[in-house]
Amino acid sequence: QVQLVESGGGLVQAGGSLRLSCAASGTIFRIYDMGWYLQVPGKQRELVATVARDGSTNYADSMSGRFTISRDNAKNTVYLQMNSLKPEDTAVYYCYARDFARDYWGQGTQVTVSS
């Protein structure tokens, strides 16, 4: 069973930075895409960004460019560098991975940006 273990979330003041990490383990099949989604209470989970094995990235159209996604295939780890954070970035961020069969999700990590 695939497990996605996230780290790096927490509380940060506006203008600060965080780097989220997510390591996939227990995979049976080759991981294709990895990524990050966010969710706020009462709303649907929405795309932040995904990154393929070759490093190509796909960002949500609404992204400001302050976030950068990357991955380390050898470690089965995906990162989200978040800079110039704003209070509206506050959300639960979920790690995502995909193999040929299905999607996998992390437990979510809280990011809170204070004014």
XYZ file of C-alpha atoms in Angstrom:
115
model
C 0.000 0.000 0.000
C 1.339 3.389 -0.985
C 1.959 5.878 1.780
C 2.693 9.544 1.238
C 4.447 11.116 4.209
C 4.396 14.891 4.288
C 6.470 17.369 6.227
C 7.275 21.062 6.260
C 3.915 22.579 7.017
C 3.318 24.924 9.871
C 2.769 28.520 10.849
C 4.574 31.321 9.071
C 4.163 35.067 8.915
C 3.096 36.795 5.732
C 6.013 37.235 3.377
C 7.796 34.191 4.682
C 8.584 30.884 3.036
C 7.927 27.217 3.591
C 9.162 24.119 1.831
C 6.825 21.155 1.840
C 8.176 17.667 1.292
C 6.362 14.440 0.566
C 8.035 11.048 0.369
C 6.230 8.119 -1.197
C 6.857 4.650 0.161
C 5.406 1.200 -0.173
C 4.774 1.615 -3.876
C 4.354 -1.434 -6.037
C 4.194 0.317 -9.373
C 6.276 3.060 -10.901
C 5.163 6.496 -9.791
C 4.346 8.770 -12.685
C 3.113 12.189 -11.632
C 3.407 13.708 -8.187
C 1.960 16.949 -6.968
C 0.250 19.129 -4.446
C -3.346 20.138 -3.938
C -4.902 22.423 -1.391
C -8.204 22.530 0.380
C -9.910 25.053 2.613
C -12.976 24.323 4.727
C -16.189 24.138 2.739
C -14.478 24.056 -0.641
C -13.321 21.433 -3.097
C -9.738 20.310 -3.186
C -7.922 22.172 -5.934
C -4.730 21.771 -7.902
C -1.586 23.614 -6.936
C 0.904 21.896 -9.231
C 2.068 18.545 -10.529
C 5.429 17.365 -11.789
C 6.184 14.406 -14.037
C 9.175 12.097 -13.788
C 11.055 14.085 -16.419
C 10.654 17.235 -14.358
C 8.007 18.861 -16.502
C 5.546 20.822 -14.420
C 1.933 21.798 -14.573
C 0.662 24.648 -12.432
C -2.867 25.713 -11.782
C -3.864 28.681 -13.906
C -4.566 30.612 -10.739
C -1.045 30.224 -9.397
C 0.840 33.465 -8.950
C 4.286 32.040 -9.619
C 5.302 32.201 -5.984
C 5.251 28.422 -5.681
C 7.679 26.010 -7.295
C 7.263 22.248 -7.498
C 10.104 19.782 -7.949
C 10.869 16.119 -7.337
C 13.656 13.695 -6.612
C 12.884 10.449 -8.402
C 15.541 8.491 -6.526
C 13.880 9.396 -3.245
C 10.301 9.275 -4.548
C 9.910 12.704 -3.044
C 8.095 15.791 -4.244
C 8.662 19.291 -2.933
C 6.721 22.508 -2.948
C 8.712 25.665 -2.352
C 6.356 28.398 -1.213
C 7.671 31.944 -1.179
C 6.139 35.310 -0.388
C 3.349 33.603 1.454
C 0.074 35.393 1.963
C -2.734 34.769 4.441
C -4.911 33.555 1.574
C -2.454 30.695 1.060
C -3.661 29.238 4.344
C -5.014 25.764 3.629
C -4.440 22.090 4.096
C -1.967 20.951 1.467
C -2.245 17.386 0.221
C 0.489 15.413 -1.439
C -0.530 13.517 -4.559
C 0.995 10.677 -6.527
C -0.135 8.623 -9.489
C 0.864 5.282 -10.883
C -0.665 3.530 -13.857
C -3.618 2.272 -11.826
C -4.789 4.960 -9.465
C -4.214 8.146 -7.521
C -2.794 8.325 -3.998
C -3.151 11.040 -1.388
C -1.274 12.084 1.691
C -2.898 12.883 4.995
C -2.629 16.620 4.457
C -0.435 19.157 6.189
C -1.672 22.462 7.529
C -0.117 25.665 6.259
C -1.150 28.762 8.151
C 0.032 32.212 7.124
C -0.532 34.940 9.660
C -0.916 38.629 8.910
